[in-house]
XYZ file of C-alpha atoms in Angstrom:
377
model
C 99.644 227.232 164.399
C 102.689 226.797 167.189
C 105.762 228.826 166.752
C 109.366 228.278 168.243
C 111.645 231.035 169.261
C 114.769 230.417 166.879
C 116.546 233.044 168.808
C 115.985 236.524 170.202
C 113.784 238.484 167.696
C 112.858 235.585 165.327
C 110.156 232.908 165.384
C 109.195 230.596 163.054
C 106.130 228.372 162.275
C 106.505 224.598 163.130
C 105.640 222.680 159.756
C 105.403 219.027 158.792
C 106.178 216.780 156.019
C 103.812 214.115 154.996
C 106.337 211.805 156.523
C 105.208 212.822 159.982
C 101.489 212.343 158.904
C 99.308 209.206 159.756
C 95.875 208.551 158.487
C 93.407 207.211 161.208
C 91.136 204.299 160.136
C 87.262 205.238 160.678
C 84.708 203.202 162.222
C 83.964 201.403 159.009
C 86.021 199.758 155.794
C 84.627 199.762 152.223
C 85.006 197.618 149.197
C 87.655 198.793 147.136
C 85.431 198.833 144.380
C 83.086 201.032 145.763
C 85.982 203.797 145.898
C 85.853 206.507 143.007
C 89.319 208.392 142.457
C 87.775 210.767 139.852
C 87.905 214.344 140.239
C 87.012 217.280 138.120
C 88.618 220.627 137.037
C 86.184 223.049 135.223
C 83.935 220.621 132.251
C 86.976 218.259 132.255
C 86.540 215.080 134.230
C 89.461 212.634 135.555
C 89.288 209.220 136.560
C 92.675 209.541 138.466
C 93.737 212.406 140.689
C 97.053 211.936 139.308
C 98.656 214.706 137.317
C 102.078 214.064 135.384
C 104.377 217.218 135.945
C 105.299 219.258 132.962
C 109.023 218.085 133.146
C 110.486 216.784 129.660
C 111.734 213.811 131.831
C 108.097 212.788 132.856
C 105.936 214.320 130.234
C 106.023 214.188 126.001
C 103.307 213.738 123.673
C 103.208 210.181 123.766
C 103.648 209.916 127.620
C 100.814 212.513 127.940
C 98.673 210.377 125.768
C 99.493 207.209 127.988
C 98.465 208.926 131.468
C 95.581 210.071 129.801
C 94.057 207.158 128.725
C 95.065 205.535 131.849
C 92.491 208.412 133.693
C 95.073 210.766 134.469
C 96.033 214.389 133.040
C 99.560 214.779 131.438
C 100.785 218.430 131.281
C 103.305 219.520 128.269
C 105.934 221.924 129.027
C 105.758 224.683 126.139
C 108.988 225.522 126.752
C 110.599 221.899 126.976
C 112.489 220.086 124.461
C 109.547 218.984 122.559
C 108.855 222.303 121.280
C 112.582 223.021 120.350
C 113.464 219.859 118.498
C 111.783 217.714 115.958
C 112.732 214.640 117.305
C 114.633 215.074 120.990
C 114.301 211.534 122.297
C 117.654 210.558 120.524
C 119.131 213.414 121.859
C 117.965 212.723 125.647
C 119.254 209.084 125.101
C 122.479 210.534 124.655
C 122.543 211.861 128.236
C 122.659 208.532 129.756
C 126.079 207.452 128.460
C 127.628 210.636 129.394
C 129.366 211.740 132.992
C 126.718 213.280 135.006
C 128.121 216.817 134.868
C 128.693 216.261 131.210
C 125.359 215.127 130.728
C 124.148 218.464 132.573
C 126.195 220.724 130.336
C 124.731 218.918 127.595
C 121.414 219.108 128.873
C 121.434 222.918 128.890
C 122.675 223.190 125.395
C 119.518 221.365 124.211
C 117.666 224.268 125.835
C 119.234 227.043 123.919
C 117.743 226.106 120.874
C 114.857 228.364 119.914
C 111.050 227.451 120.420
C 109.054 226.806 117.171
C 105.412 227.964 117.290
C 104.854 225.063 114.865
C 105.714 222.188 117.143
C 103.788 223.899 119.967
C 100.814 223.021 117.539
C 102.313 219.767 116.656
C 102.971 218.777 120.051
C 99.237 219.817 121.760
C 97.531 218.547 118.434
C 98.990 214.685 119.221
C 97.233 214.488 122.452
C 94.237 216.571 121.269
C 93.711 213.802 118.465
C 93.944 210.943 120.795
C 90.759 212.345 122.434
C 92.398 213.292 125.567
C 92.339 216.637 127.547
C 95.115 218.797 126.402
C 97.394 220.567 129.013
C 100.412 222.819 128.932
C 102.509 224.444 131.284
C 104.449 227.875 130.793
C 106.751 229.975 133.315
C 104.725 233.019 134.376
C 107.865 235.275 132.799
C 106.867 233.422 129.219
C 103.164 233.673 129.555
C 102.974 236.850 127.269
C 105.165 235.746 124.713
C 103.779 231.911 124.634
C 100.139 232.260 125.063
C 99.101 233.091 121.707
C 100.710 229.819 120.480
C 99.188 228.041 122.941
C 95.542 229.616 122.317
C 96.373 228.817 118.548
C 96.807 225.023 119.545
C 93.633 224.756 120.975
C 94.643 223.594 124.331
C 92.259 223.032 127.124
C 94.044 223.700 130.173
C 96.812 225.913 130.837
C 99.261 225.545 133.747
C 101.140 228.535 134.746
C 103.889 227.163 137.050
C 107.581 227.931 138.674
C 109.220 227.230 141.699
C 107.122 230.091 143.346
C 104.583 232.049 141.647
C 102.788 234.706 143.482
C 99.563 237.055 142.217
C 101.960 240.161 142.766
C 105.095 240.120 140.865
C 107.061 243.230 141.376
C 109.996 244.504 138.788
C 111.366 247.642 137.878
C 112.651 246.427 134.484
C 109.345 245.160 132.785
C 105.890 244.983 133.127
C 104.647 242.461 135.719
C 102.115 239.861 134.411
C 98.652 240.694 136.172
C 97.532 237.337 136.361
C 93.993 238.499 137.499
C 93.550 240.543 134.301
C 95.364 237.843 132.296
C 93.217 234.969 133.548
C 89.656 236.899 132.900
C 90.890 237.466 129.295
C 91.694 234.164 128.736
C 89.175 231.627 127.297
C 90.576 228.580 129.048
C 90.837 227.494 132.609
C 93.991 228.157 134.602
C 96.002 226.240 137.116
C 98.851 228.491 139.014
C 101.395 227.531 141.272
C 103.531 226.698 143.061
C 102.473 228.368 146.529
C 103.039 227.398 150.018
C 101.401 229.562 152.467
C 97.687 230.495 153.495
C 97.967 233.921 151.865
C 99.665 233.138 148.804
C 97.128 230.624 147.973
C 94.137 233.012 148.745
C 95.687 235.481 146.258
C 96.021 232.883 143.303
C 92.519 231.829 144.293
C 91.475 235.536 144.081
C 93.010 235.797 140.539
C 90.232 233.551 138.776
C 92.309 230.040 138.751
C 90.508 227.019 138.468
C 93.330 225.248 140.533
C 96.283 226.410 142.621
C 99.683 223.912 143.020
C 101.064 223.908 146.407
C 104.719 222.975 146.689
C 107.365 225.410 146.339
C 110.260 223.997 143.846
C 109.619 222.182 140.935
C 109.296 218.492 142.262
C 111.673 215.760 142.390
C 115.427 216.899 141.140
C 115.199 220.486 142.464
C 117.394 222.052 143.903
C 115.525 225.233 145.544
C 116.085 224.195 148.888
C 119.632 223.375 148.626
C 120.514 226.149 146.816
C 118.102 228.955 147.416
C 117.238 227.852 151.218
C 113.707 228.047 150.115
C 111.348 225.147 151.142
C 108.187 224.211 152.981
C 106.989 221.113 154.447
C 104.336 219.764 152.120
C 101.495 218.734 154.842
C 101.538 221.855 156.131
C 101.707 223.979 152.805
C 98.564 221.614 151.452
C 96.522 222.343 155.071
C 97.293 225.897 154.603
C 95.917 226.175 150.944
C 92.743 223.820 151.721
C 92.084 226.386 154.561
C 92.583 229.289 151.958
C 90.153 227.218 149.465
C 87.305 227.551 152.282
C 87.627 230.489 152.793
C 87.826 231.675 149.164
C 84.452 229.545 148.748
C 82.924 231.685 151.505
C 84.192 235.151 150.026
C 83.157 234.176 146.471
C 79.856 232.636 146.828
C 80.787 229.015 146.507
C 83.514 228.893 143.801
C 85.410 225.852 144.697
C 89.322 226.067 143.340
C 91.174 222.812 143.537
C 94.406 222.120 145.569
C 97.261 220.092 143.339
C 99.845 219.028 145.846
C 103.213 218.945 144.102
C 106.288 217.537 146.194
C 108.546 214.993 146.668
C 105.735 212.159 146.238
C 106.975 208.623 145.404
C 104.137 206.384 147.016
C 100.497 205.495 147.157
C 100.918 206.386 150.712
C 102.245 209.702 149.980
C 99.449 210.576 147.833
C 97.037 209.517 150.182
C 98.264 211.484 152.882
C 98.359 214.411 150.565
C 94.448 214.120 150.078
C 93.879 213.898 153.606
C 95.888 216.983 154.415
C 93.100 218.466 151.798
C 94.431 218.215 148.172
C 91.867 217.445 145.609
C 94.741 215.925 143.313
C 99.012 215.200 142.940
C 101.135 216.246 140.213
C 103.714 213.711 140.224
C 107.140 213.765 139.008
C 110.469 211.313 140.156
C 108.094 208.148 140.149
C 106.745 208.653 136.795
C 110.146 209.513 135.644
C 111.159 206.157 136.589
C 108.851 204.287 134.017
C 110.567 202.261 131.463
C 108.227 204.092 128.822
C 108.832 207.738 130.589
C 110.809 210.178 127.766
C 113.543 210.830 130.370
C 114.652 207.292 129.571
C 116.447 206.856 132.814
C 117.204 210.196 133.639
C 115.670 212.890 135.567
C 115.784 216.771 135.614
C 113.928 219.568 136.968
C 112.875 222.312 134.749
C 114.689 224.970 136.825
C 117.460 224.213 134.152
C 115.397 226.752 131.938
C 116.645 229.624 134.218
C 118.204 232.152 132.614
C 120.238 233.546 135.292
C 120.751 230.667 137.709
C 119.701 227.360 135.803
C 119.405 224.640 138.811
C 119.582 220.840 139.293
C 120.749 219.322 136.394
C 120.594 215.316 134.722
C 120.917 212.483 137.401
C 119.802 208.905 137.058
C 116.714 207.380 138.300
C 115.810 204.120 138.832
C 113.492 202.499 136.208
C 110.539 200.272 138.171
C 108.098 199.567 135.312
C 105.697 200.909 132.408
C 103.808 204.265 133.178
C 100.639 201.733 133.251
C 102.249 199.716 136.032
C 103.293 202.700 138.210
C 99.806 204.091 137.761
C 97.540 201.329 137.691
C 99.352 198.352 138.282
C 100.559 194.952 137.147
C 98.463 192.762 134.841
C 96.060 190.264 136.245
C 98.595 187.305 135.704
C 100.639 188.655 137.956
C 103.565 188.843 135.320
C 104.918 192.218 137.371
C 104.980 192.980 141.001
C 105.201 197.157 140.708
C 102.758 198.476 143.204
C 100.466 201.131 141.408
C 99.731 204.836 142.915
C 95.920 204.509 142.206
C 95.732 201.077 143.443
C 97.350 202.101 146.788
C 95.295 205.373 146.889
C 92.040 203.153 146.709
C 93.072 200.924 149.125
C 94.162 203.401 151.596
C 90.593 204.757 151.427
C 89.019 201.462 151.289
C 90.613 200.546 154.356
C 89.719 203.851 156.156
C 85.996 203.670 154.890
C 86.020 206.746 152.718
C 84.429 206.381 148.953
C 85.497 209.553 147.286
C 88.299 212.235 147.528
C 85.875 214.917 149.076
C 85.047 212.350 151.809
C 88.654 211.519 152.205
C 89.738 215.115 152.613
C 87.810 214.837 156.082
C 89.742 211.782 157.120
C 91.544 212.299 160.770
C 95.221 212.196 160.784
C 97.659 211.867 163.389
C 101.148 213.542 163.745
C 104.059 211.006 164.927
C 105.667 211.928 168.383
C 108.723 212.396 166.581
C 107.490 215.394 164.491
C 107.118 217.709 167.517
C 110.395 219.353 165.792
C 110.345 221.643 162.760
C 111.297 219.693 159.608
C 114.374 220.425 158.228
C-alpha cells in the first residue's frame, strides 16, 4: 500500500472511500433472475446480505421481524430503549417535536432508565416467535454483565459491537474481557467489531468469531471522526479485512470468517462496491432509519449516546423515503412507489457485471477514479 509523507518523521497509508471505487463490467452480463444474494453465518441462511444495524432508530422487535421476513437480519441492541422501557415508541415520538439540542438531552435521559432482564427475554422472544433468526448486540464492556440474560432469552447470534473493538483491550481498573476465551465458552456464533485494519481483523478472527464487522464508528450519525479524530476510509478497510480473512483461512485450515461492512452505506451502489471490495454482507443504519415504519419515526441517532464518559452524537432528523419493504426490496409491481431498492440495485449491479453469487462478485475488477489519488479526508 502506498504511503505519503505528511512531514519529516511521519508517513501515512493512502486509503480510499467507496466513493472512489468503480466496478468494472466483465466480458458477460447475466439475467437478474439468475443472481443469488444469499449468504450464511454458521447454520443461519439469509436471502439478503443486509443487516439492519443494532441502533434503536433502526431496529426494534417489529422492524427486525419485517427485515427478517424480507430475507435480511435485524439486530436488536440489548442496551437499547426496548429493554429499558415497556413501550418506547411514544417516548421516541416526542423527540421529533423538540428542538434538536433539547431532543438530544431528552434522549440521553431515556437511556438512564435501567435495563430490565425480563424485557430482554420478551423482545428476543418476539422475533423468535415469528420464526426468524434472533440476533442481539452488546457493547464489549457489558458482555459479562448481560450475556447470561441473552443466553436465557435463547438468542441465535450475539453481536459484540462498538466504535472500535480489539482482541486485546487493556485496563488497570477492571479485568479486560478475554474475547477468545469468552467466544470459546459461548454456545452461539458471535459477530464482533468494528475494526478497520488487517492486523485487528486477523486478531478478531483468531478469537473464534463467526464474522467481523468492518468500519470504525457506529455508522450513520456517529461523531467519532469529528470528535475523536478516528475514522478509516471504508473501501480500504474492507479490502484489508478480506486479506486478513484469506490469511486466517490458510492458518486455520479452512475456517471462513465473514466480513460485514458497516459505515455510511446509503445506496445499492455503495453495497455493491462494498461486496466487490471483499465484504460478505453489509450493516446498514441511516437509510433504514429513513423508513416510514422505522422505530426512529423520522429521527436518527447513534448508539454512542450510551457512552458513560463521553456520550457522542445526538438526535437528528432523517428524510423518510418509503417503507422498510420498499427500501430493501423495492416498490410493488403496480409501480405505486418509485423507491429504488437496495437489494434490487445490488442484484442489477451483479447482473450487469456478469456475476451470479456474492462470492463471485467479491472477485470483480474495480478501478479508482483519478481524483482518488490523494488520501481520503
